C-alpha positions in Angstrom: -109.1 -56.2 175.4 -111.0 -53.0 174.9 -107.8 -51.2 174.3 -106.6 -53.8 171.7 -110.0 -53.5 170.0 -109.8 -49.7 170.0 -106.3 -50.0 168.5 -107.4 -52.3 165.8 -110.3 -50.0 165.1 -107.9 -47.1 164.6 -105.5 -49.2 162.5 -108.4 -50.4 160.3 -109.6 -46.8 159.9 -106.2 -45.5 159.2 -105.7 -48.4 156.6 -109.0 -47.5 154.8 -108.0 -43.8 154.8 -104.7 -44.6 153.4 -106.2 -46.9 150.9 -108.7 -44.1 149.9 -105.9 -41.6 149.6 -103.9 -44.1 147.4 -106.9 -44.7 145.2 -107.4 -41.0 144.8 -103.7 -40.5 144.0 -103.8 -43.4 141.5 -107.0 -41.9 139.9 -105.4 -38.5 139.7 -102.1 -40.0 138.2 -104.1 -42.0 135.6 -106.1 -38.9 134.6 -102.8 -36.8 134.3 -101.3 -39.6 132.3 -104.3 -39.6 129.8 -103.9 -35.8 129.5 -100.3 -36.1 128.7 -100.9 -38.9 126.3 -103.7 -36.9 124.5 -101.4 -33.8 124.4 -98.6 -35.9 122.8 -101.0 -37.2 120.2 -102.2 -33.7 119.5 -98.6 -32.6 119.2 -97.9 -35.4 116.8 -100.9 -34.6 114.6 -100.0 -30.9 114.6 -96.4 -31.8 113.6 -97.6 -34.2 110.9 -99.7 -31.4 109.5 -96.8 -29.0 109.6 -94.6 -31.6 107.8 -97.3 -32.1 105.1 -97.5 -28.2 104.7 -93.7 -27.9 104.4 -93.7 -30.7 101.9 -96.3 -29.1 99.8 -94.5 -25.7 100.1 -91.3 -27.4 99.1 -93.1 -29.1 96.0 -94.6 -25.6 95.0 -91.1 -24.1 95.3 -89.5 -26.9 93.1 -92.1 -26.5 90.5 -91.8 -22.8 90.3 -87.9 -23.2 90.0 -88.5 -25.8 87.4 -90.9 -23.4 85.4 -88.4 -20.6 85.8 -85.5 -22.7 84.5 -87.8 -23.8 81.5 -88.6 -20.2 80.7 -84.9 -19.3 80.9 -84.0 -22.2 78.5 -86.8 -21.1 76.1 -85.6 -17.5 76.2 -81.9 -18.5 75.7 -83.1 -20.7 72.8 -85.1 -17.8 71.2 -82.1 -15.5 71.7 -79.8 -18.1 70.0 -82.3 -18.5 67.1 -82.6 -14.7 66.8 -78.9 -14.2 66.7 -78.6 -17.0 64.1 -81.4 -15.6 61.9 -79.6 -12.1 62.1 -76.3 -13.7 61.1 -77.8 -15.6 58.2 -79.7 -12.4 57.0 -76.5 -10.4 57.3 -74.5 -13.0 55.4 -77.2 -13.1 52.7 -77.1 -9.4 52.3 -73.2 -9.5 52.1 -73.4 -12.2 49.5 -76.0 -10.3 47.4 -73.8 -7.3 47.5 -70.9 -9.3 46.4 -72.8 -10.9 43.6 -74.0 -7.4 42.5 -70.5 -5.9 42.5 -69.2 -9.0 40.5 -72.0 -8.7 38.0 -71.5 -4.9 37.6 -67.8 -5.4 37.1 -68.4 -8.0 34.5 -70.9 -5.7 32.7 -68.4 -2.8 32.7 -65.6 -5.1 31.6 -67.8 -6.4 28.7 -68.6 -2.8 27.7 -65.0 -1.7 27.7 -64.0 -4.7 25.4 -66.8 -3.9 23.0 -66.0 -0.2 23.0 -62.4 -1.0 22.0 -63.6 -3.1 19.0 -66.3 -0.7 17.9 -66.1 2.4 15.7 -64.2 5.3 17.6 -66.9 7.7 16.6 -69.6 5.7 18.2 -70.8 7.6 21.3 -73.0 5.1 23.1 -71.6 3.0 25.8 -73.7 0.0 25.0 -73.4 -2.5 22.1 -75.5 -1.7 19.1 -76.6 -5.3 18.5 -80.0 -6.0 16.6 -82.4 -8.8 16.6 -82.0 -11.1 13.7 -84.4 -10.9 10.9 -86.2 -14.0 11.9 -87.1 -12.5 15.3 -86.1 -13.1 18.9 -82.7 -12.8 20.5 -79.5 -13.6 18.4 -77.3 -16.4 19.5 -74.6 -13.8 20.5 -77.2 -11.8 22.6 -78.4 -15.1 24.4 -74.7 -16.1 25.2 -74.0 -12.5 26.5 -77.1 -12.5 28.5 -76.3 -15.9 30.2 -72.7 -14.7 31.1 -73.9 -11.3 32.5 -76.7 -12.8 34.5 -74.8 -15.6 36.0 -72.8 -13.7 38.8 -75.7 -11.3 39.5 -78.6 -11.2 42.0 -81.8 -13.3 41.4 -85.3 -12.4 42.0 -89.0 -12.7 40.9 -90.2 -11.0 37.7 -93.5 -11.0 35.7 -93.0 -11.1 31.9 -95.8 -9.7 29.4 -95.7 -9.5 25.6 -97.9 -7.7 23.1 -100.9 -9.7 22.0 -100.8 -11.1 18.5 -97.2 -9.8 18.0 -95.1 -12.9 17.1 -91.7 -11.2 17.5 -92.7 -9.8 20.9 -93.9 -13.2 22.1 -90.8 -15.1 20.9 -88.5 -12.6 22.5 -90.4 -12.7 25.8 -90.2 -16.5 25.8 -86.6 -16.5 25.1 -85.9 -14.0 28.0 -88.1 -16.2 30.2 -86.2 -19.3 29.4 -82.8 -17.7 30.1 -83.9 -16.0 33.4 -85.5 -19.3 34.7 -82.5 -21.3 33.8 -80.3 -18.7 35.6 -82.5 -19.1 38.9 -85.0 -16.4 38.6 -88.7 -17.0 39.4 -91.3 -16.3 36.7 -94.9 -17.0 36.0 -94.3 -17.7 32.3 -95.1 -15.3 29.7 -98.5 -13.6 29.6 -100.0 -11.7 26.6 -101.5 -8.3 27.1 -103.4 -5.9 24.8 -102.1 -2.3 24.4 -103.9 0.5 22.6 -100.4 1.9 22.0 -97.8 -0.9 22.3 -94.5 0.2 23.8 -91.3 -0.2 21.9 -88.4 -2.4 23.1 -88.2 -3.6 26.7 -90.1 -1.8 29.4 -89.3 -2.4 33.1 -92.3 -1.4 35.2 -92.4 -0.9 39.0 -94.9 0.4 41.5 -92.8 3.2 42.8 -89.1 4.2 43.2 -89.4 3.3 47.0 -90.6 -0.2 46.3 -88.7 -1.0 43.3 -86.5 -4.2 43.8 -82.7 -3.7 43.8 -82.2 -6.1 40.9 -84.3 -3.9 38.5 -81.5 -1.6 37.8 -79.2 -4.6 37.3 -81.4 -6.1 34.6 -81.8 -2.8 33.0 -78.0 -2.5 32.6 -77.8 -6.1 31.4 -80.5 -5.7 28.7 -79.0 -2.5 27.5 -75.6 -4.1 27.4 -76.6 -6.9 25.0 -78.1 -4.2 22.7 -81.9 -4.2 23.6 -83.8 -0.9 23.8 -84.7 -0.5 27.4 -86.9 2.0 29.3 -88.5 2.2 32.7 -91.9 3.4 34.0 -93.4 3.6 37.4 -97.2 3.2 37.9 -99.1 2.1 41.0 -101.0 -0.6 39.1 -98.1 -2.8 39.4 -97.4 -4.8 42.5 -95.1 -3.4 45.2 -91.6 -4.8 45.5 -92.0 -6.6 42.2 -90.6 -6.1 38.6 -92.6 -6.4 35.5 -90.9 -6.9 32.1 -93.0 -5.8 29.2 -91.6 -6.9 25.8 -92.9 -4.4 23.4 -92.8 -4.2 19.5 -89.1 -4.9 18.3 -87.5 -4.0 14.9 -87.0 -7.1 13.1 
């Protein structure tokens, strides 16, 4: 009996030791599992943060690419507009030159026709037409002026007449009317007082360098229809502008 009791005691002790070891192993396993689970959550959180960072970086890259593309589109549009403006300006210059050549050819042809019908002893290359006694341009001069101006260039002119001179004012208004109808820009006719009024028409510019190209064209046209024309350069006149002064005229 004593042997059986001792055996039971040893078996009970062994069982308790085994149970204790099992409990310890279970505790250690549970702890290890918690650490693994915690590590997995940490890894998932880190991965999530990295994904967000990558998405943010991708968005920044996309935005920069979009801005770059927009800048390229804007630059291309500016380049197209610049090329278009350059072509338009070049074409306008070519058209103006063609109109000038046509106008000069018309003036020369008109002068040749008039020289053929004039006195052979006449040395001037321009027509010797005079204003009619009642003042202003004659009907023939108006018609010639309209014909000669039509193919030529257009521009801006300021027109002045001699104050209290009816013939000067009438002629200035007639010139203004014809020029305006032909497409020139004017500010009407202004009267000006002169201590020594000029004779005929005076074309005034600021300087030779800033004189508009159409100044010489008008000078030839006015001379061709028989008006006395002279030119002056004074810095009191606006740059890149032409002033027509209608002085005293023989009636």
